[in-house]
PDB file of N, CA and C in Angstrom:
ATOM      1  N   MET S   1     117.402 146.186  55.958  1.00 60.00           N
ATOM      2  CA  MET S   1     117.068 144.793  56.208  1.00 60.00           C
ATOM      3  C   MET S   1     118.122 143.873  55.598  1.00 60.00           C
ATOM      4  N   LYS S   2     118.652 144.277  54.429  1.00 65.00           N
ATOM      5  CA  LYS S   2     119.689 143.461  53.816  1.00 65.00           C
ATOM      6  C   LYS S   2     120.899 143.337  54.724  1.00 65.00           C
ATOM      7  N   LEU S   3     121.258 144.469  55.376  1.00 60.00           N
ATOM      8  CA  LEU S   3     122.418 144.459  56.250  1.00 60.00           C
ATOM      9  C   LEU S   3     122.185 143.555  57.446  1.00 60.00           C
ATOM     10  N   VAL S   4     120.992 143.569  58.001  1.00 62.00           N
ATOM     11  CA  VAL S   4     120.665 142.695  59.133  1.00 62.00           C
ATOM     12  C   VAL S   4     120.783 141.240  58.700  1.00 62.00           C
ATOM     13  N   ASN S   5     120.276 140.910  57.518  1.00 64.00           N
ATOM     14  CA  ASN S   5     120.387 139.540  57.017  1.00 64.00           C
ATOM     15  C   ASN S   5     121.843 139.161  56.793  1.00 64.00           C
ATOM     16  N   SER S   6     122.646 140.107  56.303  1.00 67.00           N
ATOM     17  CA  SER S   6     124.069 139.845  56.094  1.00 67.00           C
ATOM     18  C   SER S   6     124.771 139.579  57.419  1.00 67.00           C
ATOM     19  N   ILE S   7     124.444 140.396  58.415  1.00 64.00           N
ATOM     20  CA  ILE S   7     125.041 140.199  59.740  1.00 64.00           C
ATOM     21  C   ILE S   7     124.676 138.820  60.273  1.00 64.00           C
ATOM     22  N   ASN S   8     123.406 138.468  60.172  1.00 64.00           N
ATOM     23  CA  ASN S   8     122.978 137.143  60.644  1.00 64.00           C
ATOM     24  C   ASN S   8     123.667 136.030  59.870  1.00 64.00           C
ATOM     25  N   GLY S   9     123.850 136.222  58.577  1.00 67.00           N
ATOM     26  CA  GLY S   9     124.535 135.217  57.765  1.00 67.00           C
ATOM     27  C   GLY S   9     125.970 135.016  58.212  1.00 67.00           C
ATOM     28  N   VAL S  10     126.674 136.106  58.455  1.00 63.00           N
ATOM     29  CA  VAL S  10     128.067 136.006  58.914  1.00 63.00           C
ATOM     30  C   VAL S  10     128.125 135.329  60.272  1.00 63.00           C
ATOM     31  N   LEU S  11     127.220 135.724  61.157  1.00 64.00           N
ATOM     32  CA  LEU S  11     127.216 135.111  62.484  1.00 64.00           C
ATOM     33  C   LEU S  11     126.914 133.612  62.397  1.00 64.00           C
ATOM     34  N   ASN S  12     126.014 133.221  61.510  1.00 67.00           N
ATOM     35  CA  ASN S  12     125.719 131.796  61.327  1.00 67.00           C
ATOM     36  C   ASN S  12     126.931 131.059  60.770  1.00 67.00           C
ATOM     37  N   ASP S  13     127.621 131.693  59.818  1.00 64.00           N
ATOM     38  CA  ASP S  13     128.829 131.077  59.252  1.00 64.00           C
ATOM     39  C   ASP S  13     129.882 130.860  60.331  1.00 64.00           C
ATOM     40  N   VAL S  14     130.091 131.871  61.171  1.00 57.00           N
ATOM     41  CA  VAL S  14     131.074 131.752  62.247  1.00 57.00           C
ATOM     42  C   VAL S  14     130.661 130.634  63.191  1.00 57.00           C
ATOM     43  N   SER S  15     129.382 130.590  63.505  1.00 58.00           N
ATOM     44  CA  SER S  15     128.885 129.571  64.420  1.00 58.00           C
ATOM     45  C   SER S  15     129.023 128.171  63.825  1.00 58.00           C
ATOM     46  N   GLN S  16     128.645 128.015  62.553  1.00 57.00           N
ATOM     47  CA  GLN S  16     128.717 126.708  61.906  1.00 57.00           C
ATOM     48  C   GLN S  16     130.156 126.245  61.727  1.00 57.00           C
ATOM     49  N   SER S  17     131.039 127.172  61.358  1.00 54.00           N
ATOM     50  CA  SER S  17     132.426 126.767  61.152  1.00 54.00           C
ATOM     51  C   SER S  17     133.079 126.385  62.471  1.00 54.00           C
ATOM     52  N   SER S  18     132.476 126.817  63.553  1.00 53.00           N
ATOM     53  CA  SER S  18     133.021 126.515  64.867  1.00 53.00           C
ATOM     54  C   SER S  18     132.424 125.249  65.473  1.00 53.00           C
ATOM     55  N   SER S  19     131.461 124.631  64.811  1.00 55.00           N
ATOM     56  CA  SER S  19     130.742 123.503  65.416  1.00 55.00           C
ATOM     57  C   SER S  19     131.671 122.341  65.760  1.00 55.00           C
ATOM     58  N   GLN S  20     132.692 122.104  64.953  1.00 54.00           N
ATOM     59  CA  GLN S  20     133.648 121.029  65.257  1.00 54.00           C
ATOM     60  C   GLN S  20     134.477 121.342  66.490  1.00 54.00           C
ATOM     61  N   GLU S  21     134.640 122.613  66.760  1.00 52.00           N
ATOM     62  CA  GLU S  21     135.464 123.021  67.888  1.00 52.00           C
ATOM     63  C   GLU S  21     134.774 122.795  69.227  1.00 52.00           C
ATOM     64  N   TYR S  22     133.478 122.544  69.200  1.00 53.00           N
ATOM     65  CA  TYR S  22     132.735 122.390  70.449  1.00 53.00           C
ATOM     66  C   TYR S  22     133.053 121.078  71.173  1.00 53.00           C
ATOM     67  N   ARG S  23     133.788 120.218  70.559  1.00 60.00           N
ATOM     68  CA  ARG S  23     134.160 118.966  71.226  1.00 60.00           C
ATOM     69  C   ARG S  23     135.175 119.218  72.337  1.00 60.00           C
ATOM     70  N   TYR S  24     135.883 120.305  72.223  1.00 68.00           N
ATOM     71  CA  TYR S  24     136.951 120.600  73.172  1.00 68.00           C
ATOM     72  C   TYR S  24     136.621 121.909  73.889  1.00 68.00           C
ATOM     73  N   PRO S  25     136.592 121.888  75.220  1.00 75.00           N
ATOM     74  CA  PRO S  25     136.169 123.077  75.982  1.00 75.00           C
ATOM     75  C   PRO S  25     136.964 124.347  75.647  1.00 75.00           C
ATOM     76  N   GLU S  26     138.280 124.224  75.530  1.00 79.00           N
ATOM     77  CA  GLU S  26     139.100 125.408  75.242  1.00 79.00           C
ATOM     78  C   GLU S  26     138.791 125.950  73.842  1.00 79.00           C
ATOM     79  N   ALA S  27     138.623 125.042  72.894  1.00 75.00           N
ATOM     80  CA  ALA S  27     138.289 125.460  71.533  1.00 75.00           C
ATOM     81  C   ALA S  27     136.897 126.104  71.508  1.00 75.00           C
ATOM     82  N   ARG S  28     136.001 125.559  72.296  1.00 78.00           N
ATOM     83  CA  ARG S  28     134.647 126.134  72.363  1.00 78.00           C
ATOM     84  C   ARG S  28     134.691 127.555  72.904  1.00 78.00           C
ATOM     85  N   GLU S  29     135.475 127.747  73.934  1.00 82.00           N
ATOM     86  CA  GLU S  29     135.610 129.080  74.518  1.00 82.00           C
ATOM     87  C   GLU S  29     136.181 130.067  73.490  1.00 82.00           C
ATOM     88  N   MET S  30     137.178 129.629  72.745  1.00 83.00           N
ATOM     89  CA  MET S  30     137.766 130.485  71.717  1.00 83.00           C
ATOM     90  C   MET S  30     136.738 130.788  70.619  1.00 83.00           C
ATOM     91  N   ALA S  31     135.952 129.796  70.241  1.00 83.00           N
ATOM     92  CA  ALA S  31     134.930 129.995  69.214  1.00 83.00           C
ATOM     93  C   ALA S  31     133.866 130.973  69.709  1.00 83.00           C
ATOM     94  N   ASP S  32     133.487 130.857  70.968  1.00 85.00           N
ATOM     95  CA  ASP S  32     132.516 131.788  71.539  1.00 85.00           C
ATOM     96  C   ASP S  32     133.053 133.216  71.533  1.00 85.00           C
ATOM     97  N   GLU S  33     134.306 133.362  71.910  1.00 89.00           N
ATOM     98  CA  GLU S  33     134.932 134.688  71.906  1.00 89.00           C
ATOM     99  C   GLU S  33     134.971 135.262  70.490  1.00 89.00           C
ATOM    100  N   ARG S  34     135.312 134.423  69.533  1.00 90.00           N
ATOM    101  CA  ARG S  34     135.363 134.869  68.131  1.00 90.00           C
ATOM    102  C   ARG S  34     133.969 135.294  67.670  1.00 90.00           C
ATOM    103  N   TYR S  35     132.975 134.524  68.021  1.00 90.00           N
ATOM    104  CA  TYR S  35     131.591 134.857  67.661  1.00 90.00           C
ATOM    105  C   TYR S  35     131.201 136.216  68.232  1.00 90.00           C
ATOM    106  N   LEU S  36     131.502 136.436  69.508  1.00 91.00           N
ATOM    107  CA  LEU S  36     131.150 137.702  70.154  1.00 91.00           C
ATOM    108  C   LEU S  36     131.896 138.884  69.525  1.00 91.00           C
ATOM    109  N   LEU S  37     133.160 138.682  69.189  1.00 91.00           N
ATOM    110  CA  LEU S  37     133.925 139.749  68.534  1.00 91.00           C
ATOM    111  C   LEU S  37     133.319 140.122  67.185  1.00 91.00           C
ATOM    112  N   VAL S  38     132.997 139.104  66.397  1.00 90.00           N
ATOM    113  CA  VAL S  38     132.401 139.355  65.077  1.00 90.00           C
ATOM    114  C   VAL S  38     131.045 140.021  65.242  1.00 90.00           C
ATOM    115  N   ARG S  39     130.239 139.524  66.163  1.00 90.00           N
ATOM    116  CA  ARG S  39     128.917 140.102  66.397  1.00 90.00           C
ATOM    117  C   ARG S  39     129.011 141.569  66.802  1.00 90.00           C
ATOM    118  N   ASP S  40     129.906 141.864  67.733  1.00 90.00           N
ATOM    119  CA  ASP S  40     130.059 143.248  68.201  1.00 90.00           C
ATOM    120  C   ASP S  40     130.573 144.157  67.089  1.00 90.00           C
ATOM    121  N   PHE S  41     131.526 143.654  66.319  1.00 90.00           N
ATOM    122  CA  PHE S  41     132.060 144.449  65.208  1.00 90.00           C
ATOM    123  C   PHE S  41     130.972 144.754  64.189  1.00 90.00           C
ATOM    124  N   LEU S  42     130.223 143.753  63.801  1.00 88.00           N
ATOM    125  CA  LEU S  42     129.163 143.952  62.809  1.00 88.00           C
ATOM    126  C   LEU S  42     128.052 144.853  63.349  1.00 88.00           C
ATOM    127  N   SER S  43     127.735 144.706  64.597  1.00 88.00           N
ATOM    128  CA  SER S  43     126.708 145.546  65.199  1.00 88.00           C
ATOM    129  C   SER S  43     127.156 147.008  65.205  1.00 88.00           C
ATOM    130  N   GLU S  44     128.398 147.243  65.568  1.00 89.00           N
ATOM    131  CA  GLU S  44     128.931 148.607  65.581  1.00 89.00           C
ATOM    132  C   GLU S  44     128.962 149.192  64.166  1.00 89.00           C
ATOM    133  N   ALA S  45     129.395 148.394  63.203  1.00 87.00           N
ATOM    134  CA  ALA S  45     129.431 148.865  61.819  1.00 87.00           C
ATOM    135  C   ALA S  45     128.028 149.186  61.319  1.00 87.00           C
ATOM    136  N   TYR S  46     127.068 148.364  61.680  1.00 86.00           N
ATOM    137  CA  TYR S  46     125.679 148.604  61.290  1.00 86.00           C
ATOM    138  C   TYR S  46     125.167 149.911  61.890  1.00 86.00           C
ATOM    139  N   ASP S  47     125.435 150.116  63.181  1.00 85.00           N
ATOM    140  CA  ASP S  47     124.989 151.342  63.845  1.00 85.00           C
ATOM    141  C   ASP S  47     125.604 152.578  63.206  1.00 85.00           C
ATOM    142  N   GLU S  48     126.897 152.504  62.904  1.00 85.00           N
ATOM    143  CA  GLU S  48     127.572 153.643  62.277  1.00 85.00           C
ATOM    144  C   GLU S  48     127.004 153.928  60.893  1.00 85.00           C
ATOM    145  N   SER S  49     126.757 152.883  60.122  1.00 86.00           N
ATOM    146  CA  SER S  49     126.222 153.101  58.778  1.00 86.00           C
ATOM    147  C   SER S  49     124.799 153.645  58.852  1.00 86.00           C
ATOM    148  N   SER S  50     124.032 153.218  59.838  1.00 84.00           N
ATOM    149  CA  SER S  50     122.671 153.744  60.012  1.00 84.00           C
ATOM    150  C   SER S  50     122.705 155.236  60.332  1.00 84.00           C
ATOM    151  N   GLU S  51     123.650 155.637  61.171  1.00 86.00           N
ATOM    152  CA  GLU S  51     123.792 157.047  61.514  1.00 86.00           C
ATOM    153  C   GLU S  51     124.191 157.861  60.285  1.00 86.00           C
ATOM    154  N   ASP S  52     125.098 157.322  59.475  1.00 86.00           N
ATOM    155  CA  ASP S  52     125.524 158.011  58.256  1.00 86.00           C
ATOM    156  C   ASP S  52     124.359 158.171  57.284  1.00 86.00           C
ATOM    157  N   VAL S  53     123.574 157.129  57.146  1.00 86.00           N
ATOM    158  CA  VAL S  53     122.421 157.174  56.244  1.00 86.00           C
ATOM    159  C   VAL S  53     121.411 158.205  56.735  1.00 86.00           C
ATOM    160  N   GLU S  54     121.160 158.226  58.025  1.00 87.00           N
ATOM    161  CA  GLU S  54     120.202 159.179  58.598  1.00 87.00           C
ATOM    162  C   GLU S  54     120.686 160.617  58.399  1.00 87.00           C
ATOM    163  N   ALA S  55     121.969 160.860  58.602  1.00 89.00           N
ATOM    164  CA  ALA S  55     122.520 162.207  58.415  1.00 89.00           C
ATOM    165  C   ALA S  55     122.396 162.645  56.961  1.00 89.00           C
ATOM    166  N   GLU S  56     122.681 161.736  56.046  1.00 91.00           N
ATOM    167  CA  GLU S  56     122.563 162.054  54.618  1.00 91.00           C
ATOM    168  C   GLU S  56     121.104 162.320  54.245  1.00 91.00           C
ATOM    169  N   LYS S  57     120.205 161.550  54.809  1.00 91.00           N
ATOM    170  CA  LYS S  57     118.773 161.737  54.553  1.00 91.00           C
ATOM    171  C   LYS S  57     118.323 163.121  55.003  1.00 91.00           C
ATOM    172  N   GLU S  58     118.752 163.522  56.197  1.00 92.00           N
ATOM    173  CA  GLU S  58     118.376 164.840  56.709  1.00 92.00           C
ATOM    174  C   GLU S  58     118.951 165.960  55.836  1.00 92.00           C
ATOM    175  N   LYS S  59     120.185 165.786  55.388  1.00 92.00           N
ATOM    176  CA  LYS S  59     120.809 166.790  54.535  1.00 92.00           C
ATOM    177  C   LYS S  59     120.044 166.923  53.213  1.00 92.00           C
ATOM    178  N   LEU S  60     119.659 165.802  52.628  1.00 92.00           N
ATOM    179  CA  LEU S  60     118.896 165.830  51.389  1.00 92.00           C
ATOM    180  C   LEU S  60     117.524 166.455  51.587  1.00 92.00           C
ATOM    181  N   GLN S  61     116.880 166.154  52.717  1.00 93.00           N
ATOM    182  CA  GLN S  61     115.573 166.750  53.004  1.00 93.00           C
ATOM    183  C   GLN S  61     115.684 168.271  53.107  1.00 93.00           C
ATOM    184  N   GLU S  62     116.739 168.751  53.758  1.00 92.00           N
ATOM    185  CA  GLU S  62     116.942 170.192  53.878  1.00 92.00           C
ATOM    186  C   GLU S  62     117.136 170.828  52.502  1.00 92.00           C
ATOM    187  N   THR S  63     117.920 170.178  51.655  1.00 91.00           N
ATOM    188  CA  THR S  63     118.170 170.696  50.313  1.00 91.00           C
ATOM    189  C   THR S  63     116.881 170.750  49.507  1.00 91.00           C
ATOM    190  N   VAL S  64     116.106 169.690  49.559  1.00 92.00           N
ATOM    191  CA  VAL S  64     114.842 169.639  48.822  1.00 92.00           C
ATOM    192  C   VAL S  64     113.887 170.709  49.350  1.00 92.00           C
ATOM    193  N   ASN S  65     113.797 170.845  50.664  1.00 90.00           N
ATOM    194  CA  ASN S  65     112.908 171.862  51.251  1.00 90.00           C
ATOM    195  C   ASN S  65     113.339 173.267  50.845  1.00 90.00           C
ATOM    196  N   GLN S  66     114.628 173.514  50.851  1.00 91.00           N
ATOM    197  CA  GLN S  66     115.135 174.827  50.472  1.00 91.00           C
ATOM    198  C   GLN S  66     114.821 175.125  48.994  1.00 91.00           C
ATOM    199  N   GLU S  67     115.054 174.155  48.129  1.00 90.00           N
ATOM    200  CA  GLU S  67     114.748 174.341  46.720  1.00 90.00           C
ATOM    201  C   GLU S  67     113.248 174.530  46.501  1.00 90.00           C
ATOM    202  N   PHE S  68     112.436 173.804  47.227  1.00 89.00           N
ATOM    203  CA  PHE S  68     110.995 173.957  47.118  1.00 89.00           C
ATOM    204  C   PHE S  68     110.576 175.372  47.524  1.00 89.00           C
ATOM    205  N   GLU S  69     111.150 175.863  48.620  1.00 89.00           N
ATOM    206  CA  GLU S  69     110.822 177.212  49.074  1.00 89.00           C
ATOM    207  C   GLU S  69     111.221 178.263  48.036  1.00 89.00           C
ATOM    208  N   GLU S  70     112.370 178.070  47.390  1.00 87.00           N
ATOM    209  CA  GLU S  70     112.806 178.996  46.345  1.00 87.00           C
ATOM    210  C   GLU S  70     111.844 178.983  45.159  1.00 87.00           C
ATOM    211  N   ILE S  71     111.453 177.794  44.748  1.00 88.00           N
ATOM    212  CA  ILE S  71     110.517 177.667  43.620  1.00 88.00           C
ATOM    213  C   ILE S  71     109.169 178.285  43.997  1.00 88.00           C
ATOM    214  N   GLU S  72     108.714 178.010  45.211  1.00 86.00           N
ATOM    215  CA  GLU S  72     107.443 178.549  45.681  1.00 86.00           C
ATOM    216  C   GLU S  72     107.488 180.080  45.717  1.00 86.00           C
ATOM    217  N   SER S  73     108.603 180.623  46.170  1.00 85.00           N
ATOM    218  CA  SER S  73     108.765 182.073  46.236  1.00 85.00           C
ATOM    219  C   SER S  73     108.735 182.694  44.835  1.00 85.00           C
ATOM    220  N   GLU S  74     109.426 182.062  43.897  1.00 83.00           N
ATOM    221  CA  GLU S  74     109.432 182.552  42.514  1.00 83.00           C
ATOM    222  C   GLU S  74     108.023 182.480  41.917  1.00 83.00           C
ATOM    223  N   TYR S  75     107.319 181.417  42.213  1.00 80.00           N
ATOM    224  CA  TYR S  75     105.955 181.250  41.695  1.00 80.00           C
ATOM    225  C   TYR S  75     105.049 182.357  42.226  1.00 80.00           C
ATOM    226  N   LYS S  76     105.170 182.649  43.520  1.00 77.00           N
ATOM    227  CA  LYS S  76     104.340 183.696  44.126  1.00 77.00           C
ATOM    228  C   LYS S  76     104.665 185.060  43.516  1.00 77.00           C
ATOM    229  N   GLU S  77     105.952 185.326  43.251  1.00 76.00           N
ATOM    230  CA  GLU S  77     106.347 186.586  42.636  1.00 76.00           C
ATOM    231  C   GLU S  77     105.744 186.699  41.226  1.00 76.00           C
ATOM    232  N   ASP S  78     105.800 185.624  40.464  1.00 73.00           N
ATOM    233  CA  ASP S  78     105.243 185.628  39.099  1.00 73.00           C
ATOM    234  C   ASP S  78     103.721 185.798  39.137  1.00 73.00           C
ATOM    235  N   ALA S  79     103.084 185.222  40.129  1.00 74.00           N
ATOM    236  CA  ALA S  79     101.622 185.313  40.241  1.00 74.00           C
ATOM    237  C   ALA S  79     101.184 186.725  40.603  1.00 74.00           C
ATOM    238  N   GLU S  80     102.026 187.433  41.356  1.00 72.00           N
ATOM    239  CA  GLU S  80     101.690 188.791  41.763  1.00 72.00           C
ATOM    240  C   GLU S  80     101.854 189.802  40.633  1.00 72.00           C
ATOM    241  N   GLU S  81     102.660 189.481  39.640  1.00 66.00           N
ATOM    242  CA  GLU S  81     102.915 190.419  38.549  1.00 66.00           C
ATOM    243  C   GLU S  81     101.809 190.479  37.572  1.00 66.00           C
TER     244      GLU S  81
END
């Protein structure tokens, strides 16, 4: 959620800093293009970071599950003795 708020903040900054440029059609077009470039870049970066986080989460879950199974196996062996 923090990243989404950051993206929105940057997009608002780009939009606000461009408000003076809206008086002139060519400047407005350039400001719109800049806004879209920043938006697309941030969206792509967000998607990539989300994928990285998800992959790391899955890797950690596998490690925890494997360690749990090892502990459970040792416990069962000790209980049988």
